[in-house]
Short mmCIF file of C-alpha atoms in Angstrom, two decimals:
data_model
loop_
_atom_site.label_atom_id
_atom_site.label_comp_id
_atom_site.label_asym_id
_atom_site.label_seq_id
_atom_site.Cartn_x
_atom_site.Cartn_y
_atom_site.Cartn_z
CA MET B 94 -93.98 -131.89 -123.86
CA LYS B 95 -96.99 -130.00 -125.57
CA ASP B 96 -95.64 -127.85 -128.38
CA PHE B 97 -98.82 -124.76 -129.66
CA GLN B 98 -100.11 -124.58 -132.82
CA ILE B 99 -101.54 -120.74 -133.70
CA ARG B 100 -103.40 -120.51 -137.02
CA LEU B 101 -103.12 -117.13 -138.72
CA ILE B 102 -104.48 -117.53 -141.78
CA LEU B 103 -104.12 -114.09 -143.04
CA LEU B 104 -107.30 -113.18 -144.77
CA VAL B 105 -107.01 -110.44 -146.27
CA PHE B 106 -109.82 -107.97 -146.00
CA CYS B 107 -108.88 -106.65 -149.31
CA LEU B 108 -111.52 -104.75 -150.34
CA LEU B 109 -109.71 -101.70 -152.91
CA ALA B 110 -110.58 -102.36 -156.04
CA PHE B 111 -108.09 -104.99 -158.44
CA PHE B 112 -110.04 -105.24 -161.66
CA TYR B 113 -110.62 -101.98 -163.17
CA SER B 114 -111.46 -103.18 -167.01
CA GLY B 115 -114.03 -101.37 -168.37
CA PHE B 116 -114.76 -98.62 -164.82
CA SER B 117 -112.01 -96.15 -166.64
CA GLN B 118 -115.35 -93.52 -166.33
CA LYS B 119 -117.80 -92.88 -163.48
CA THR B 120 -120.76 -95.44 -164.29
CA PRO B 121 -123.19 -95.90 -162.02
CA GLN B 122 -122.36 -99.73 -161.79
CA LYS B 123 -119.15 -98.44 -160.09
CA GLU B 124 -120.44 -96.11 -157.71
CA LEU B 125 -122.43 -98.94 -156.75
CA VAL B 126 -118.97 -100.82 -155.82
CA GLU B 127 -117.29 -98.36 -154.13
CA SER B 128 -120.15 -97.77 -152.14
CA GLY B 129 -120.55 -101.72 -151.03
CA ILE B 130 -116.93 -101.14 -150.32
CA THR B 131 -116.77 -98.61 -148.16
CA LYS B 132 -120.20 -99.82 -146.28
CA ALA B 133 -117.99 -103.30 -146.32
CA LYS B 134 -115.82 -100.71 -144.17
CA LEU B 135 -118.17 -99.54 -141.96
CA GLY B 136 -118.70 -103.42 -140.37
CA ASP B 137 -122.62 -102.58 -142.83
CA PHE B 138 -122.51 -106.09 -144.38
CA LYS B 139 -125.59 -106.99 -145.81
CA ALA B 140 -125.76 -103.32 -146.86
CA ALA B 141 -122.59 -103.62 -148.87
CA ILE B 142 -123.58 -107.50 -150.54
CA SER B 143 -126.77 -105.51 -152.02
CA ASP B 144 -125.03 -102.43 -153.80
CA PHE B 145 -122.80 -105.05 -155.13
CA ASN B 146 -125.85 -107.21 -156.28
CA ARG B 147 -127.57 -104.47 -157.58
CA ALA B 148 -123.92 -104.01 -159.38
CA ILE B 149 -124.31 -107.31 -160.99
CA VAL B 150 -127.61 -106.51 -161.64
CA PHE B 151 -126.17 -103.90 -164.13
CA ASP B 152 -123.35 -105.95 -165.94
CA SER B 153 -122.42 -109.82 -164.91
CA SER B 154 -119.55 -109.79 -166.45
CA GLU B 155 -117.45 -107.83 -164.70
CA VAL B 156 -115.26 -108.81 -162.17
CA GLU B 157 -115.71 -106.57 -158.79
CA PRO B 158 -118.89 -106.93 -157.58
CA TYR B 159 -117.91 -110.48 -157.80
CA PHE B 160 -114.44 -110.65 -156.25
CA ASN B 161 -115.44 -107.53 -153.31
CA ARG B 162 -119.06 -109.82 -152.34
CA GLY B 163 -116.79 -112.90 -151.87
CA ILE B 164 -115.30 -111.11 -149.41
CA VAL B 165 -117.26 -110.20 -147.23
CA PHE B 166 -118.70 -113.89 -147.04
CA SER B 167 -115.54 -114.42 -146.14
CA GLU B 168 -116.24 -111.83 -143.69
CA LEU B 169 -119.33 -113.35 -142.99
CA LYS B 170 -117.78 -117.05 -142.67
CA ASP B 171 -120.00 -117.42 -145.20
CA TYR B 172 -117.57 -119.20 -146.80
CA GLN B 173 -119.58 -122.18 -149.32
CA ALA B 174 -120.34 -118.44 -150.95
CA ALA B 175 -117.09 -117.37 -151.01
CA ILE B 176 -116.08 -119.81 -153.37
CA SER B 177 -119.08 -118.96 -155.55
CA ASP B 178 -118.24 -115.76 -156.14
CA PHE B 179 -114.73 -115.73 -156.46
CA THR B 180 -115.12 -119.91 -158.88
CA LYS B 181 -117.45 -116.42 -161.03
CA VAL B 182 -114.12 -114.63 -160.62
CA ILE B 183 -112.03 -117.10 -161.94
CA ARG B 184 -113.81 -117.87 -164.93
CA LEU B 185 -114.15 -113.79 -165.90
CA LYS B 186 -111.12 -113.11 -165.35
CA PRO B 187 -108.07 -116.73 -165.09
CA MET B 188 -105.03 -114.65 -165.37
CA TYR B 189 -105.30 -112.69 -161.68
CA PRO B 190 -103.75 -114.30 -158.90
CA GLU B 191 -105.69 -113.06 -156.50
CA PRO B 192 -109.34 -114.64 -156.27
CA TYR B 193 -107.54 -118.08 -156.02
CA TYR B 194 -105.49 -116.85 -153.31
CA ASN B 195 -108.84 -116.56 -151.70
CA ARG B 196 -110.57 -119.01 -152.32
CA ALA B 197 -108.25 -121.04 -150.96
CA LEU B 198 -108.77 -119.02 -148.07
CA ALA B 199 -112.18 -119.79 -147.43
CA LYS B 200 -111.45 -123.68 -148.27
CA ASP B 201 -109.94 -123.87 -145.89
CA TYR B 202 -111.72 -122.54 -143.62
CA LEU B 203 -114.16 -125.20 -144.35
CA GLY B 204 -111.54 -127.61 -144.10
CA ASP B 205 -110.78 -128.71 -147.34
CA HIS B 206 -106.99 -127.86 -147.15
CA GLN B 207 -106.20 -130.18 -150.04
CA SER B 208 -108.12 -128.47 -152.76
CA ALA B 209 -107.39 -125.50 -150.91
CA ILE B 210 -103.80 -126.08 -151.57
CA SER B 211 -104.37 -126.39 -155.10
CA ASP B 212 -105.76 -122.79 -155.55
CA TYR B 213 -103.19 -121.79 -153.31
CA ILE B 214 -100.41 -123.24 -156.02
CA LYS B 215 -102.35 -121.71 -158.45
CA ALA B 216 -102.05 -118.38 -156.81
CA ILE B 217 -98.10 -118.82 -156.65
CA SER B 218 -97.91 -119.94 -160.73
CA LEU B 219 -99.67 -116.58 -161.61
CA LYS B 220 -98.08 -114.40 -158.72
CA ALA B 221 -94.45 -115.21 -158.05
CA ASP B 222 -93.77 -113.48 -154.97
CA TYR B 223 -97.02 -114.47 -152.59
CA PRO B 224 -95.47 -114.70 -149.48
CA GLU B 225 -98.88 -115.05 -147.74
CA ALA B 226 -99.85 -117.76 -150.42
CA TYR B 227 -96.60 -119.43 -149.64
CA TYR B 228 -97.44 -119.31 -146.32
CA ASN B 229 -101.19 -120.18 -145.68
CA LEU B 230 -99.80 -122.86 -148.01
CA GLY B 231 -96.75 -124.44 -145.65
CA LEU B 232 -100.35 -123.92 -143.20
CA ALA B 233 -102.80 -126.56 -145.47
CA ARG B 234 -99.97 -128.74 -145.75
CA PHE B 235 -99.17 -128.57 -142.12
CA ASP B 236 -102.78 -128.95 -140.94
CA LEU B 237 -102.41 -132.50 -143.45
CA GLY B 238 -99.05 -133.41 -141.88
CA ALA B 239 -97.05 -132.56 -144.21
CA TYR B 240 -94.24 -131.25 -142.31
CA ASN B 241 -91.02 -130.97 -144.78
CA GLU B 242 -92.51 -129.64 -147.21
CA ALA B 243 -95.17 -126.77 -145.05
CA GLN B 244 -91.48 -125.88 -143.37
CA ASN B 245 -90.91 -124.72 -147.63
CA ASP B 246 -93.43 -122.83 -147.35
CA PHE B 247 -92.23 -121.05 -144.83
CA THR B 248 -88.94 -120.69 -146.28
CA ARG B 249 -90.40 -118.94 -148.86
CA ALA B 250 -92.19 -116.22 -147.53
CA ILE B 251 -89.41 -116.09 -145.18
CA GLN B 252 -87.54 -115.10 -148.77
CA TYR B 253 -90.74 -112.63 -149.94
CA ARG B 254 -90.97 -111.05 -146.80
CA PRO B 255 -88.37 -111.48 -144.65
CA VAL B 256 -89.93 -109.65 -141.68
CA PHE B 257 -92.17 -112.03 -140.93
CA ALA B 258 -93.15 -113.18 -137.56
CA GLU B 259 -95.69 -115.54 -137.46
CA ALA B 260 -93.80 -117.39 -140.67
CA PHE B 261 -91.06 -117.73 -138.80
CA TYR B 262 -93.02 -118.97 -135.68
CA ASN B 263 -94.75 -121.73 -138.03
CA ARG B 264 -91.70 -122.94 -140.25
CA GLY B 265 -90.53 -123.91 -136.20
CA LEU B 266 -93.59 -125.42 -135.66
CA CYS B 267 -92.72 -128.18 -138.81
CA ARG B 268 -88.84 -128.51 -137.41
CA PHE B 269 -90.85 -129.09 -134.04
CA GLN B 270 -92.82 -132.09 -134.92
CA MET B 271 -90.12 -133.48 -136.77
CA LYS B 272 -87.72 -133.23 -134.06
CA ASP B 273 -85.75 -130.58 -135.51
CA TYR B 274 -85.45 -128.60 -131.38
CA GLN B 275 -82.43 -126.69 -132.09
CA THR B 276 -83.60 -125.29 -135.40
CA ALA B 277 -87.05 -124.55 -133.86
CA ILE B 278 -85.83 -122.74 -130.61
CA ARG B 279 -84.18 -120.65 -133.28
CA ASP B 280 -86.95 -119.54 -135.67
CA PHE B 281 -89.01 -119.17 -132.88
CA SER B 282 -85.86 -117.52 -131.77
CA GLU B 283 -87.02 -114.81 -134.35
CA ALA B 284 -90.21 -114.61 -134.57
CA ILE B 285 -89.93 -113.29 -131.37
CA ARG B 286 -87.52 -110.93 -131.35
CA MET B 287 -89.96 -109.73 -134.14
CA ASP B 288 -92.73 -108.74 -132.25
CA THR B 289 -92.61 -110.11 -128.40
CA SER B 290 -96.36 -109.89 -128.09
CA VAL B 291 -97.97 -113.02 -128.91
CA SER B 292 -97.06 -115.56 -125.64
CA ASP B 293 -98.10 -119.25 -128.17
CA TYR B 294 -93.75 -117.73 -129.80
CA PHE B 295 -92.10 -118.53 -125.50
CA SER B 296 -94.45 -121.13 -125.22
CA SER B 297 -93.76 -122.87 -127.68
CA ARG B 298 -89.73 -121.89 -127.81
CA GLY B 299 -90.20 -123.62 -123.96
CA ALA B 300 -91.85 -127.05 -125.14
CA ALA B 301 -89.37 -126.83 -127.92
CA LYS B 302 -86.27 -126.23 -125.55
CA ALA B 303 -87.96 -129.05 -122.99
CA ALA B 304 -87.99 -131.55 -125.19
CA ALA B 305 -83.86 -131.04 -126.28
CA GLY B 306 -83.80 -131.29 -122.69
CA ASP B 307 -82.73 -127.86 -121.70
CA PHE B 308 -85.37 -127.11 -118.88
CA GLU B 309 -84.11 -124.17 -117.31
CA ASP B 310 -84.28 -122.24 -120.15
CA ALA B 311 -87.53 -123.26 -120.70
CA LEU B 312 -89.02 -122.58 -117.20
CA ALA B 313 -87.91 -118.98 -118.56
CA ASP B 314 -90.18 -119.09 -121.36
CA PHE B 315 -92.45 -120.85 -120.07
CA SER B 316 -92.92 -118.17 -116.56
CA ILE B 317 -93.24 -115.34 -119.73
CA THR B 318 -96.07 -117.84 -120.83
CA ILE B 319 -97.66 -116.61 -118.06
CA SER B 320 -96.91 -113.86 -117.09
CA MET B 321 -98.81 -113.20 -120.11
CA ASN B 322 -101.63 -115.57 -119.88
CA PRO B 323 -101.99 -116.46 -116.21
CA GLU B 324 -104.95 -117.94 -116.97
CA THR B 325 -104.08 -120.48 -119.48
CA LEU B 326 -103.33 -124.05 -118.95
CA ASN B 327 -100.42 -125.75 -120.47
CA PRO B 328 -97.72 -123.06 -119.52
CA ARG B 329 -97.83 -123.75 -116.11
CA MET B 330 -98.30 -127.30 -116.57
CA ASN B 331 -95.20 -127.69 -119.04
CA LYS B 332 -93.57 -125.48 -116.70
CA ALA B 333 -95.37 -127.66 -112.73
CA LEU B 334 -93.36 -130.42 -115.61
CA ALA B 335 -89.90 -129.41 -116.56
CA LEU B 336 -89.36 -128.26 -111.68
CA MET B 337 -90.58 -132.49 -112.06
CA TYR B 338 -87.70 -133.16 -114.70
CA LEU B 339 -84.80 -131.07 -112.54
CA LYS B 340 -86.41 -132.49 -109.33
CA ARG B 341 -87.73 -129.77 -108.05
CA TYR B 342 -90.65 -131.47 -106.10
CA PRO B 343 -91.61 -128.96 -103.85
CA GLU B 344 -91.74 -125.79 -106.53
CA ALA B 345 -92.94 -128.52 -108.75
CA LEU B 346 -96.00 -128.78 -106.46
CA ALA B 347 -96.80 -125.58 -105.04
CA GLU B 348 -97.42 -125.24 -108.86
CA TYR B 349 -99.64 -127.60 -109.63
CA ASP B 350 -101.18 -126.29 -106.07
CA GLN B 351 -101.95 -122.96 -108.03
CA ILE B 352 -102.84 -124.80 -111.46
CA ILE B 353 -105.42 -127.49 -109.70
CA GLY B 354 -106.87 -123.90 -107.40
CA LEU B 355 -107.21 -122.50 -111.08
CA PHE B 356 -108.44 -125.80 -113.32
CA PRO B 357 -110.21 -127.66 -110.61
CA GLU B 358 -111.54 -130.48 -113.16
CA GLU B 359 -107.98 -131.52 -114.54
CA ALA B 360 -107.77 -135.00 -114.16
CA GLU B 361 -103.96 -134.38 -115.12
CA ALA B 362 -102.59 -132.22 -112.99
CA PHE B 363 -104.44 -133.26 -110.21
CA THR B 364 -102.02 -137.13 -110.59
CA LYS B 365 -99.26 -135.36 -111.87
CA ARG B 366 -99.49 -133.23 -108.21
CA GLY B 367 -99.54 -136.80 -106.81
CA VAL B 368 -96.37 -137.57 -108.47
CA ALA B 369 -94.85 -134.33 -107.06
CA ARG B 370 -96.56 -134.90 -103.19
CA GLN B 371 -94.96 -138.57 -103.96
CA TYR B 372 -91.18 -137.64 -104.58
CA ASN B 373 -91.80 -134.80 -101.37
CA GLY B 374 -92.31 -138.07 -99.38
CA ASP B 375 -96.49 -136.82 -98.76
CA ASN B 376 -97.86 -140.49 -99.53
CA LYS B 377 -100.89 -140.14 -98.16
CA GLY B 378 -101.36 -136.77 -100.08
CA ALA B 379 -100.81 -138.32 -103.15
CA CYS B 380 -103.28 -141.15 -102.95
CA GLU B 381 -105.34 -138.36 -102.26
CA ASP B 382 -104.39 -137.15 -105.68
CA TRP B 383 -104.87 -139.79 -107.10
CA LYS B 384 -107.99 -140.94 -105.85
CA GLU B 385 -109.23 -137.40 -106.68
CA ALA B 386 -108.46 -138.09 -109.81
CA SER B 387 -109.35 -141.53 -111.03
CA LEU B 388 -112.53 -140.06 -110.04
CA MET B 389 -112.18 -137.90 -113.32
CA ASN B 390 -111.73 -141.23 -115.42
CA SER B 391 -107.63 -140.96 -115.32
CA GLU B 392 -106.10 -143.96 -116.23
CA LYS B 393 -102.87 -143.32 -115.27
CA SER B 394 -104.28 -142.33 -111.80
CA LYS B 395 -106.08 -145.70 -111.13
CA GLU B 396 -102.67 -147.30 -112.17
CA TYR B 397 -100.97 -145.50 -109.33
CA LEU B 398 -103.96 -146.51 -106.81
CA LEU B 399 -103.50 -149.64 -107.70
CA LYS B 400 -99.79 -149.79 -107.04
CA PHE B 401 -98.93 -147.80 -104.72
CA CYS B 402 -101.66 -147.28 -102.59
CA GLN B 403 -103.19 -150.66 -101.68
#
């Protein structure tokens, strides 16, 4: 049974000034930084960067223009430039947690999870009650397959932010990966209690229930997911498979019919519909489906053709 991960890195668009050292009075540099922040908030990133560049020319020892330019570069997905700016901030002001955190996010987006982890840990060492840092640290560790460590990070994020649906959800994913299905179900349920608008929460809870053998309850979650995203493949495939496990073959067949109508190139759907047809006593139809799937290079359907359709 497939599970679903959503990666909700919280790239905080912190264009409000963090650093006011040297800016106690209105100066041309401060005016440029404030102008850049306003333009960035309005989505005019090119003009914002121009203002931050000019502010740096006034005084290259102030961190605000570098920090906010780094945020804009992150928003533009120029993560290498963002890392360069956050590194400059860290050199000038090494005791602020925010540049470590934002540099870690940029590294994460580039797939450099190990280095990102080091920055998240540094940010946490400077600010212990930093739920976003714990959360993204957990995501980075999840990507590296360190599920036990990741679940501990999500637990710390929840400790500092008790209403944190994404942290409960991702902790549930860790526990799913560790085959602790009942605890995963509780985490998914808690995420749903906090936010009923995310279809993946229901879909993943359904997958955990199915993995635990509770196919009836899993069906309800898959049905909710489908109602929220009617043209999404995985919850439909999971619902059909749950019906198969419950030996409700006519219903499973009807579900596979709908899936193939929406996804006519999905080989697995033809393969599974063939199985459903066979259980319904339609061997000819089963062989037709397996032949179709084999043309899409389904090895399982090729096996079924050799075994049942000679």
